[in-house]
Coordinates of C-alpha atoms in Angstrom, one line a residue:
Chain A
M122 CA -35.4 -35.2 -21.8
T123 CA -31.9 -34.1 -22.6
T124 CA -31.0 -32.7 -25.9
V125 CA -27.6 -33.2 -27.3
A126 CA -26.5 -29.6 -27.5
P127 CA -26.8 -28.5 -23.9
A128 CA -25.0 -31.7 -22.8
K129 CA -22.1 -30.9 -25.1
T130 CA -22.0 -27.3 -23.7
A131 CA -22.0 -28.6 -20.2
S132 CA -19.1 -30.9 -20.9
R133 CA -17.2 -28.1 -22.5
L134 CA -17.7 -26.0 -19.4
D135 CA -16.5 -28.7 -17.2
H136 CA -12.7 -28.2 -17.0
Q137 CA -11.5 -30.4 -14.1
P138 CA -7.8 -30.6 -13.6
G139 CA -7.6 -34.2 -14.9
G140 CA -10.1 -34.0 -17.7
G141 CA -8.5 -31.4 -20.0
R142 CA -10.0 -31.7 -23.4
P143 CA -8.1 -31.0 -26.6
T144 CA -11.4 -30.0 -28.3
A145 CA -12.0 -27.2 -25.8
R146 CA -11.4 -24.5 -28.4
K147 CA -14.7 -22.8 -27.7
S148 CA -14.4 -22.6 -23.9
P149 CA -16.3 -19.6 -22.5
Y150 CA -13.1 -18.9 -20.6
P151 CA -10.6 -18.1 -23.4
Y152 CA -7.0 -17.8 -22.6
W153 CA -6.8 -14.6 -24.6
F154 CA -8.5 -12.8 -21.8
L155 CA -5.2 -13.1 -20.0
V156 CA -3.2 -11.5 -22.8
P157 CA -3.7 -7.7 -22.4
G158 CA -3.2 -7.6 -18.7
G159 CA -0.5 -10.3 -18.8
L160 CA 1.4 -8.4 -21.5
I161 CA 1.5 -5.2 -19.5
F162 CA 2.5 -7.1 -16.3
T163 CA 5.2 -9.0 -18.2
I164 CA 6.7 -6.1 -20.0
F165 CA 6.7 -3.6 -17.2
F166 CA 7.1 -5.9 -14.2
L167 CA 8.5 -9.3 -15.0
V168 CA 11.0 -8.3 -17.7
P169 CA 12.6 -5.6 -15.5
S170 CA 12.7 -8.0 -12.5
V171 CA 14.5 -10.7 -14.6
M172 CA 16.8 -8.2 -16.3
A173 CA 17.8 -6.8 -12.9
F174 CA 19.9 -9.9 -12.3
Y175 CA 21.9 -9.2 -15.4
F176 CA 22.2 -5.5 -15.0
S177 CA 23.3 -5.9 -11.4
L178 CA 26.4 -7.5 -12.8
T179 CA 27.3 -4.6 -15.0
R180 CA 28.7 -1.1 -14.9
W181 CA 25.8 0.5 -16.6
T182 CA 24.9 4.0 -18.0
L183 CA 21.5 3.0 -19.4
F184 CA 23.0 3.2 -22.9
D185 CA 26.1 1.2 -22.4
Q186 CA 26.9 -1.7 -20.2
E187 CA 30.1 -3.4 -19.3
F188 CA 30.0 -6.8 -17.6
I189 CA 31.9 -6.7 -14.3
G190 CA 30.7 -9.8 -12.5
L191 CA 30.0 -9.5 -8.8
D192 CA 31.9 -6.2 -8.3
N193 CA 28.7 -4.3 -7.5
Y194 CA 27.8 -6.8 -4.8
V195 CA 31.4 -6.7 -3.4
Q196 CA 31.2 -3.0 -3.3
F197 CA 27.8 -3.1 -1.7
F198 CA 28.9 -5.3 1.2
R199 CA 32.2 -3.6 1.6
E200 CA 30.9 0.0 2.1
P201 CA 29.4 0.3 5.5
A202 CA 27.1 3.1 4.3
L203 CA 25.5 0.8 1.8
A204 CA 25.5 -2.5 3.8
S205 CA 24.0 -0.8 6.9
G206 CA 20.9 -0.2 4.7
L207 CA 20.3 -3.9 4.7
W208 CA 20.4 -4.1 8.5
H209 CA 18.2 -1.0 8.9
T210 CA 15.7 -2.6 6.5
I211 CA 15.4 -5.7 8.7
V212 CA 15.1 -3.7 11.9
Y213 CA 12.5 -1.3 10.3
A214 CA 10.4 -4.1 8.9
A215 CA 10.5 -6.1 12.2
V216 CA 9.7 -3.1 14.4
T217 CA 6.8 -1.8 12.3
S218 CA 5.4 -5.2 11.7
G219 CA 5.7 -6.2 15.4
L220 CA 4.0 -3.1 16.6
K221 CA 1.3 -3.3 14.0
V222 CA 0.5 -6.8 15.1
V223 CA 0.3 -6.0 18.8
L224 CA -1.5 -2.6 18.4
G225 CA -3.8 -3.9 15.6
M226 CA -4.9 -6.8 17.8
A227 CA -5.4 -4.6 20.9
L228 CA -7.4 -2.0 18.9
A229 CA -9.4 -4.6 17.2
V230 CA -10.3 -6.3 20.5
L231 CA -11.3 -2.8 21.9
L232 CA -13.3 -1.9 18.8
T233 CA -15.2 -5.2 18.7
G234 CA -15.9 -5.1 22.4
P235 CA -18.6 -3.4 24.4
I236 CA -17.7 0.2 23.9
L237 CA -19.3 3.5 22.9
G238 CA -18.2 5.5 19.9
R239 CA -17.0 2.5 17.9
G240 CA -17.9 3.9 14.5
F241 CA -16.1 7.1 15.3
M242 CA -12.9 5.3 16.4
R243 CA -12.9 2.9 13.5
S244 CA -13.1 5.7 11.0
V245 CA -10.5 7.9 12.8
A246 CA -8.0 5.0 13.1
F247 CA -8.3 4.1 9.4
F248 CA -8.2 7.6 8.1
P249 CA -4.4 8.0 8.1
V250 CA -4.1 4.9 5.9
L251 CA -5.6 6.9 3.0
V252 CA -3.6 10.1 3.5
S253 CA -0.5 10.8 1.4
T254 CA 2.5 9.2 3.0
I255 CA 4.6 12.2 2.0
G256 CA 2.2 14.5 3.6
V257 CA 2.2 12.5 6.8
G258 CA 6.0 12.3 6.7
L259 CA 6.4 16.1 6.3
T260 CA 3.8 16.8 9.0
F261 CA 5.5 14.5 11.5
Q262 CA 8.9 16.0 10.6
V263 CA 7.5 19.3 12.0
L264 CA 5.7 17.7 15.0
M265 CA 9.0 15.9 15.9
H266 CA 11.1 19.0 15.9
P267 CA 13.5 18.5 18.9
T268 CA 12.7 21.8 20.7
K269 CA 9.8 23.5 19.0
G270 CA 7.9 20.4 18.0
V271 CA 4.4 19.7 19.4
I272 CA 5.3 16.2 20.6
N273 CA 8.3 17.2 22.7
Q274 CA 6.4 20.3 24.1
A275 CA 3.6 18.0 25.1
L276 CA 6.0 15.6 26.8
D277 CA 7.6 18.5 28.6
L278 CA 4.3 19.3 30.2
I279 CA 4.2 15.9 31.8
G280 CA 7.9 16.2 32.8
I281 CA 9.4 13.9 30.2
T282 CA 12.3 15.2 28.1
G283 CA 11.6 13.7 24.7
P284 CA 14.5 12.5 22.4
A285 CA 15.6 14.6 19.5
W286 CA 13.7 12.1 17.2
L287 CA 14.8 12.6 13.7
V288 CA 18.0 14.4 14.5
D289 CA 19.4 11.9 16.9
P290 CA 21.2 9.1 15.0
D291 CA 20.1 6.5 17.5
W292 CA 16.5 7.5 17.2
A293 CA 16.0 8.5 13.5
L294 CA 15.1 5.1 12.2
L295 CA 12.9 4.3 15.1
S296 CA 11.2 7.6 14.8
V297 CA 10.2 7.0 11.2
A298 CA 9.1 3.5 12.2
L299 CA 6.8 4.9 14.9
V300 CA 5.2 7.3 12.3
D301 CA 4.8 4.3 10.0
V302 CA 2.9 2.5 12.8
W303 CA 0.8 5.5 13.4
Q304 CA -0.2 5.6 9.8
G305 CA -0.6 1.8 9.2
A306 CA -2.1 0.6 12.5
G307 CA -5.6 1.3 11.2
L308 CA -5.2 -1.2 8.4
A309 CA -4.0 -3.9 10.8
T310 CA -6.9 -3.1 13.0
V311 CA -9.4 -3.5 10.2
I312 CA -8.0 -6.9 9.2
Y313 CA -8.0 -8.1 12.8
M314 CA -11.5 -6.9 13.3
A315 CA -12.6 -8.9 10.3
G316 CA -10.9 -12.0 11.8
I317 CA -12.5 -11.5 15.2
L318 CA -16.0 -10.7 13.9
S319 CA -15.9 -14.0 11.9
I320 CA -15.5 -16.0 15.0
P321 CA -18.9 -17.5 15.9
G322 CA -20.3 -16.0 19.1
E323 CA -21.1 -19.4 20.6
Y324 CA -17.4 -20.0 21.2
F325 CA -17.3 -17.0 23.5
E326 CA -20.5 -18.1 25.2
A327 CA -19.3 -21.6 25.7
A328 CA -16.0 -20.3 27.2
K329 CA -17.9 -18.1 29.5
V330 CA -20.2 -20.9 30.7
D331 CA -17.1 -22.9 31.4
G332 CA -16.0 -20.0 33.7
A333 CA -13.3 -18.4 31.5
G334 CA -12.5 -14.8 32.4
P335 CA -11.9 -12.0 29.8
W336 CA -8.2 -12.8 29.6
Q337 CA -8.7 -16.5 29.2
R338 CA -11.4 -15.9 26.5
F339 CA -8.9 -13.7 24.6
R340 CA -6.0 -16.2 25.1
H341 CA -7.9 -19.3 24.2
V342 CA -10.6 -18.2 21.8
T343 CA -9.8 -14.9 20.1
L344 CA -6.1 -15.3 19.7
P345 CA -6.0 -18.8 18.0
L346 CA -9.2 -18.2 15.9
S347 CA -8.0 -14.9 14.5
K348 CA -4.8 -16.5 13.3
P349 CA -5.5 -16.1 9.6
A350 CA -6.0 -12.4 10.1
G351 CA -2.7 -12.3 12.1
V352 CA -0.9 -14.0 9.3
S353 CA -2.2 -11.5 6.8
V354 CA -1.1 -8.6 9.0
I355 CA 2.4 -10.0 9.6
I356 CA 3.1 -10.8 5.9
L357 CA 1.6 -7.6 4.5
S358 CA 3.4 -5.3 7.0
L359 CA 6.7 -7.2 6.6
I360 CA 6.6 -6.9 2.8
G361 CA 5.5 -3.2 3.1
G362 CA 8.1 -2.5 5.7
M363 CA 11.0 -3.9 3.7
R364 CA 10.0 -1.9 0.6
K365 CA 9.4 1.4 2.5
F366 CA 10.7 4.4 0.7
D367 CA 8.4 7.4 0.6
L368 CA 8.0 7.9 4.4
I369 CA 11.8 7.6 5.0
W370 CA 12.6 9.9 2.1
A371 CA 10.1 12.5 3.3
M372 CA 11.3 12.4 6.9
T373 CA 15.1 11.9 7.0
K374 CA 16.3 11.2 3.4
G375 CA 18.3 8.4 5.1
G376 CA 20.0 10.7 7.6
P377 CA 21.5 11.8 9.8
G378 CA 24.5 10.3 8.2
F379 CA 23.3 7.0 6.9
T380 CA 21.6 6.0 10.1
S381 CA 18.1 5.7 8.7
D382 CA 19.0 4.5 5.2
V383 CA 17.1 1.5 4.1
M384 CA 17.5 -0.6 0.9
A385 CA 14.9 1.4 -1.0
S386 CA 16.6 4.7 -0.2
V387 CA 20.0 3.2 -1.0
V388 CA 18.6 2.1 -4.4
Y389 CA 17.3 5.6 -5.1
K390 CA 20.5 7.4 -4.0
Q391 CA 22.7 5.2 -6.2
Y392 CA 20.4 5.8 -9.1
Q393 CA 20.5 9.5 -8.5
A394 CA 24.3 9.4 -8.4
G395 CA 24.3 7.6 -11.8
F396 CA 25.5 4.2 -10.5
Y397 CA 22.8 2.2 -12.2
G398 CA 24.4 -1.2 -11.9
L399 CA 25.0 -0.7 -8.2
S400 CA 21.5 0.6 -7.7
T401 CA 20.1 -2.5 -9.4
A402 CA 22.3 -4.7 -7.3
G403 CA 20.6 -3.1 -4.3
N404 CA 17.3 -4.0 -5.8
V405 CA 18.4 -7.6 -6.2
V406 CA 19.6 -7.7 -2.6
L407 CA 16.2 -6.4 -1.5
F408 CA 14.5 -9.0 -3.6
L409 CA 16.5 -11.8 -2.1
L410 CA 15.9 -10.4 1.4
V411 CA 12.1 -10.4 0.8
I412 CA 12.2 -14.0 -0.5
V413 CA 14.4 -15.2 2.4
I414 CA 12.1 -13.7 5.0
V415 CA 8.7 -14.2 3.4
L416 CA 8.9 -17.6 1.8
P417 CA 9.7 -19.5 5.0
L418 CA 6.9 -17.6 6.7
F419 CA 4.4 -18.7 4.0
W420 CA 5.6 -22.2 4.3
F421 CA 5.5 -22.2 8.1
F422 CA 2.0 -20.8 8.4
N423 CA 0.6 -23.1 5.7
R424 CA 2.1 -26.1 7.3
R425 CA 0.7 -25.2 10.7
E426 CA -2.7 -24.7 9.0
D427 CA -2.5 -28.2 7.4
A428 CA -1.6 -29.8 10.7
R429 CA -4.7 -28.6 12.4
Chain B
M283 CA -24.3 -11.8 23.7
N284 CA -24.0 -10.8 27.2
T285 CA -20.7 -9.0 26.8
R286 CA -22.2 -6.6 24.3
T287 CA -25.1 -5.3 26.5
R288 CA -23.2 -3.2 29.0
P289 CA -20.7 -0.8 27.6
N290 CA -17.9 0.2 29.8
Y291 CA -18.4 4.0 30.1
W292 CA -15.0 4.8 31.6
L293 CA -13.1 2.8 29.1
S294 CA -15.2 4.3 26.3
A295 CA -14.5 7.8 27.3
L296 CA -10.8 7.1 27.8
A297 CA -10.5 5.4 24.4
I298 CA -12.4 8.2 22.5
V299 CA -10.2 10.9 24.1
L300 CA -7.0 8.9 23.3
F301 CA -8.1 8.2 19.7
A302 CA -8.9 11.9 19.2
V303 CA -5.6 13.0 20.6
V304 CA -3.5 10.5 18.7
F305 CA -5.2 10.5 15.3
L306 CA -6.9 13.9 15.0
I307 CA -4.4 16.4 16.4
P308 CA -1.9 15.9 13.6
F309 CA -4.7 16.7 11.1
A310 CA -5.9 19.7 13.2
F311 CA -2.3 20.9 13.2
I312 CA -2.2 20.7 9.3
V313 CA -5.3 22.8 9.0
L314 CA -4.3 25.4 11.6
T315 CA -0.8 25.8 10.2
A316 CA -2.2 26.1 6.7
A317 CA -4.2 29.1 7.9
K318 CA -1.3 31.0 9.6
S319 CA 1.0 33.7 8.4
Q320 CA 4.5 32.7 7.4
T321 CA 6.2 34.1 10.6
E322 CA 3.6 32.5 12.9
S323 CA 3.7 29.2 11.1
A324 CA 7.5 29.1 11.6
L325 CA 7.0 28.8 15.4
L326 CA 5.6 25.3 14.8
Q327 CA 3.1 25.7 17.6
F328 CA -0.2 24.0 18.0
S329 CA -2.3 27.1 18.4
W330 CA -5.1 29.2 17.0
P331 CA -3.9 31.6 14.2
T332 CA -3.8 35.2 15.5
E333 CA -4.6 36.3 12.0
W334 CA -6.3 34.1 9.3
A335 CA -4.3 33.9 6.1
F336 CA -6.1 30.9 4.8
V337 CA -7.3 32.5 1.5
Q338 CA -4.0 34.3 1.0
N339 CA -2.0 31.0 1.5
L340 CA -4.3 29.1 -0.9
Q341 CA -3.7 31.7 -3.5
D342 CA 0.0 31.7 -3.0
V343 CA 0.2 27.9 -3.2
V344 CA -1.8 27.7 -6.4
E345 CA 0.1 30.5 -8.0
A346 CA 3.6 29.3 -6.9
R347 CA 6.0 28.5 -9.7
D348 CA 3.6 29.4 -12.6
Y349 CA 0.6 27.5 -11.4
L350 CA 2.6 24.2 -11.0
L351 CA 0.0 22.9 -8.6
I352 CA -2.7 23.1 -11.2
I353 CA -0.6 21.2 -13.7
A354 CA 0.2 18.7 -11.0
F355 CA -3.5 18.2 -10.2
I356 CA -4.3 17.7 -13.9
N357 CA -1.4 15.2 -14.3
S358 CA -2.4 13.2 -11.2
T359 CA -6.0 13.1 -12.2
I360 CA -5.1 11.8 -15.7
L361 CA -2.7 9.3 -14.2
T362 CA -5.2 8.0 -11.6
V363 CA -8.3 7.8 -13.8
A364 CA -6.5 6.2 -16.7
S365 CA -4.6 3.6 -14.7
V366 CA -7.5 2.6 -12.5
A367 CA -9.9 2.3 -15.4
V368 CA -7.6 0.1 -17.4
V369 CA -6.4 -2.1 -14.5
V370 CA -10.0 -2.8 -13.4
I371 CA -11.1 -4.1 -16.7
L372 CA -7.9 -6.1 -17.5
A373 CA -7.5 -7.5 -14.0
A374 CA -11.2 -8.6 -14.0
M375 CA -10.8 -10.4 -17.3
A376 CA -7.7 -12.2 -16.2
A377 CA -9.1 -13.1 -12.8
F378 CA -12.3 -14.5 -14.5
V379 CA -10.3 -16.9 -16.6
L380 CA -7.8 -17.8 -13.8
Q381 CA -10.6 -18.5 -11.4
R382 CA -12.9 -20.5 -13.8
R383 CA -10.4 -22.5 -15.8
K384 CA -8.4 -24.9 -13.6
G385 CA -5.4 -26.6 -15.1
R386 CA -1.7 -26.8 -15.1
W387 CA -1.4 -23.5 -16.9
T388 CA -3.5 -21.5 -14.6
S389 CA -2.0 -22.8 -11.3
G390 CA 1.4 -21.8 -12.6
L391 CA 0.0 -18.4 -13.6
N392 CA -1.4 -17.9 -10.1
L393 CA 2.1 -18.2 -8.8
V394 CA 3.2 -15.5 -11.2
V395 CA 0.4 -13.3 -9.9
L396 CA 1.4 -13.9 -6.3
S397 CA 5.0 -13.0 -7.2
G398 CA 3.7 -9.6 -8.3
L399 CA 2.6 -9.0 -4.8
V400 CA 5.8 -10.1 -3.1
I401 CA 8.7 -9.0 -5.4
P402 CA 9.9 -5.4 -5.0
P403 CA 9.8 -3.8 -8.5
A404 CA 13.3 -3.4 -10.1
V405 CA 13.2 0.3 -10.8
V406 CA 16.2 1.1 -13.0
P407 CA 15.6 -1.9 -15.3
T408 CA 12.1 -0.6 -15.6
I409 CA 13.5 2.7 -16.8
W410 CA 15.5 0.8 -19.3
V411 CA 12.4 -1.0 -20.6
L412 CA 10.6 2.4 -20.8
Q413 CA 13.5 3.8 -22.8
Q414 CA 13.6 0.8 -25.2
T415 CA 9.9 1.3 -25.9
G416 CA 10.2 5.1 -26.1
L417 CA 7.9 5.6 -23.1
F418 CA 10.3 7.1 -20.6
K419 CA 9.3 10.5 -19.2
T420 CA 5.8 10.1 -20.8
M421 CA 2.5 9.9 -19.1
P422 CA 1.4 6.7 -21.0
G423 CA 4.6 5.1 -19.8
L424 CA 3.9 5.9 -16.2
I425 CA 0.3 4.8 -16.6
L426 CA 1.4 1.4 -18.0
V427 CA 3.8 1.0 -15.0
E428 CA 1.1 1.8 -12.5
I429 CA -1.2 -0.7 -14.2
A430 CA 1.6 -3.4 -14.0
Y431 CA 2.2 -2.7 -10.3
A432 CA -1.5 -2.8 -9.4
M433 CA -2.3 -5.9 -11.5
A434 CA -1.4 -8.6 -9.0
F435 CA -3.4 -7.1 -6.1
C436 CA -6.4 -6.5 -8.3
V437 CA -6.4 -9.9 -9.8
L438 CA -6.3 -11.6 -6.4
L439 CA -9.2 -9.5 -5.1
F440 CA -11.2 -10.2 -8.2
Q441 CA -10.5 -13.9 -8.0
A442 CA -11.7 -14.1 -4.4
F443 CA -14.9 -12.4 -5.4
I444 CA -15.5 -14.3 -8.6
A445 CA -15.4 -17.5 -6.7
S446 CA -18.7 -16.5 -5.1
V447 CA -20.4 -15.9 -8.5
P448 CA -22.3 -19.1 -9.4
R449 CA -21.0 -21.0 -12.5
E450 CA -24.7 -21.8 -13.4
L451 CA -24.9 -18.2 -14.7
D452 CA -22.1 -18.9 -17.1
E453 CA -23.8 -22.0 -18.3
A454 CA -27.1 -20.3 -18.7
A455 CA -25.6 -17.5 -20.7
T456 CA -23.6 -19.8 -22.9
I457 CA -26.7 -21.9 -23.7
D458 CA -28.5 -18.6 -24.6
G459 CA -25.8 -18.1 -27.2
A460 CA -23.5 -15.7 -25.5
G461 CA -19.8 -15.8 -26.6
P462 CA -17.0 -15.3 -24.1
V463 CA -17.0 -11.6 -24.5
G464 CA -20.7 -11.2 -24.1
L465 CA -20.7 -13.6 -21.2
F466 CA -18.1 -11.7 -19.4
F467 CA -19.0 -8.1 -20.1
R468 CA -22.8 -8.4 -20.1
V469 CA -23.3 -11.1 -17.4
V470 CA -20.4 -11.4 -15.1
F471 CA -18.8 -7.9 -15.0
P472 CA -21.9 -6.1 -13.8
L473 CA -22.1 -8.6 -10.9
L474 CA -18.7 -7.6 -9.7
R475 CA -19.9 -4.1 -8.8
P476 CA -19.2 -4.3 -5.0
I477 CA -15.6 -5.4 -5.5
I478 CA -15.1 -3.0 -8.4
V479 CA -16.1 -0.1 -6.1
T480 CA -13.6 -1.3 -3.5
I481 CA -10.8 -1.7 -6.0
V482 CA -11.5 1.7 -7.7
V483 CA -11.4 3.5 -4.4
V484 CA -8.4 1.7 -2.9
Q485 CA -6.3 1.9 -6.1
S486 CA -7.3 5.5 -6.8
V487 CA -6.1 6.6 -3.4
F488 CA -3.0 4.5 -3.7
I489 CA -2.0 5.8 -7.2
W490 CA -2.9 9.4 -6.2
N491 CA -0.6 9.1 -3.2
D492 CA 2.2 7.3 -5.1
F493 CA 5.4 9.1 -4.9
A494 CA 8.2 6.8 -6.0
S495 CA 6.9 5.8 -9.4
P496 CA 6.5 9.4 -10.8
L497 CA 9.8 10.3 -9.2
Y498 CA 11.6 7.5 -11.1
F499 CA 9.6 7.3 -14.3
L500 CA 8.2 10.8 -15.0
P501 CA 10.9 13.2 -13.8
G502 CA 10.8 16.9 -14.6
D503 CA 8.8 19.9 -13.3
E504 CA 6.5 20.0 -16.3
N505 CA 5.4 16.5 -15.5
A506 CA 5.0 17.0 -11.7
T507 CA 2.3 15.0 -9.9
V508 CA 0.8 16.3 -6.7
Q509 CA 3.0 14.2 -4.4
L510 CA 6.1 15.7 -6.0
T511 CA 4.8 19.2 -5.5
L512 CA 5.1 18.6 -1.7
F513 CA 8.8 18.2 -2.2
N514 CA 9.2 21.1 -4.5
F515 CA 7.6 23.3 -1.8
Q516 CA 9.8 21.9 0.9
G517 CA 12.9 22.6 -1.1
Q518 CA 11.9 26.1 -2.3
Y519 CA 10.3 27.5 0.8
T520 CA 12.3 26.2 3.6
N521 CA 10.6 28.3 6.2
A522 CA 7.2 28.7 4.5
Y523 CA 5.5 26.1 6.6
N524 CA 2.1 27.7 6.0
L525 CA 2.4 27.1 2.3
L526 CA 3.7 23.6 2.7
F527 CA 0.8 22.6 5.0
M528 CA -1.7 24.3 2.7
D529 CA -0.3 22.1 -0.1
I530 CA -0.6 19.0 2.1
L531 CA -4.1 19.9 2.8
L532 CA -5.1 20.4 -0.8
V533 CA -3.4 17.2 -1.9
T534 CA -5.3 15.3 0.9
V535 CA -8.7 16.6 -0.1
P536 CA -9.5 14.2 -3.0
P537 CA -8.7 11.0 -1.0
L538 CA -10.6 12.5 1.9
I539 CA -13.7 13.0 -0.2
M540 CA -13.5 9.4 -1.5
F541 CA -13.0 8.1 2.0
M542 CA -16.1 9.8 3.2
I543 CA -18.3 8.7 0.3
F544 CA -17.1 5.1 0.2
Q545 CA -16.0 4.5 3.8
R546 CA -18.1 1.3 4.3
Q547 CA -17.1 -0.3 1.1
I548 CA -13.4 0.4 1.5
V549 CA -13.2 -1.2 4.9
S550 CA -15.4 -4.2 4.1
G551 CA -13.6 -4.7 0.8
M552 CA -10.1 -4.6 2.4
V553 CA -11.3 -7.1 4.9
A554 CA -12.7 -9.5 2.3
G555 CA -9.5 -9.3 0.2
S556 CA -6.9 -9.3 2.9
V557 CA -8.1 -12.2 5.0
K558 CA -8.4 -14.6 2.1
G559 CA -5.1 -13.6 0.4

């Protein structure tokens, strides 16, 4: 026995893509639920993001703006101190993301394998993720002191002369990237662990029965089947790496010279110096860089997913 | 599984030692340096303090610059609690509708949400918006910005979780006469507890540790948040490493406590969210 009322309710609940009903005014999922969150997101995130395109074309003092076309961009790419920030950002994102993928994978295999003290190691590796990046940066600034620092003194003990880390222009950017990896590898590990743990055990069993050794099991079972986790790690760490500001600011402030300046620190320095238009142009360049790198990756990974 | 029965003792021992050295020594260094006298801390050595100045350093750091650290702790606490509380409720409401109501509208909005995760925030235009609304250099302004920045991530996590809440519940509640507000806050929201715990912990730690947003949107000493005090210390006491590390230690304590209490939820929640997203 069906009464009329519940049937009506059920049909109102049933919002399939094709069957949108104009009479759905009493949907239990009202659009106004989106309004408060959407309003804050729009005003304080979307509006500035869109306005950035306009302001980047102006000489701007926050009160007063003068349209100057592409001058800010011309200046940005002409001055090596600014333009090198773009290159450093790419290097930094590639190095941190590459190392996080490899280390995260290795640690995840280790920590899901037959090993004692797993719980301890999982906690310890994840802990730096939660600690203040500024605190980590300032701590490693001290640990990386060229002569007095603990790292180089430890290297001395085993007969290696460590580099001058943050002081050496060739090493500064890389040194910060290594600390970034130290801090963020735990997150990559956790994501990979989730991917590996979700692989059904029978696959490993079957591979073993077929005579596959540990390396072959890793190569042909673990690696392909933890791909979604790998995609997450790559995309998250690339985006994070390209936006990085706090760690670099805490450790080198972009120095020595401009050798570890990245887009985010260029944006801050230009803002500090009062060049708001130029600073915003830097933001737009960073935005375009993220889009150019991340969108093709999304597309590439999704396509491969569909093909399978 | 056969592979799990026999642990490799040598590998285990090696791994544990390596993890301890790589991940724990920096933290041990922080604690030890925070307990040293100023002259001894300047040597930057990894060693036991010859005289313990822990309490003295603690007192010095707290009292420095007219108790700036206390003000910073209050500011950071207000910022963190207010932003997280609001973003959790608003993001859950938005995720609920975006997840349940499928249509042209919502799929477009999902793209907008995703853009919030990818696009780097445009900082100076945000200052402009804050000035236009009279919120620049105010705590409410910074709170609103933190909410906006956290929104995308939270909505995506909530959406993934709400997908596992059965629709039959909605129907049952509606038949029982619940309106949208009652349905959401009395039936659905309580069911989101596990993911709410994860989001609260992750976002609290994230906003507590945020440095760039307060630097841009709430400048000025009287408005300092805890992360900014680290820089104030570094600038003012170039050689007082003992005080700098004491400050790092103090600032790290709240996230550390959260981590210890919610360790399992954080890791499993991060896992659930990141693999799907």
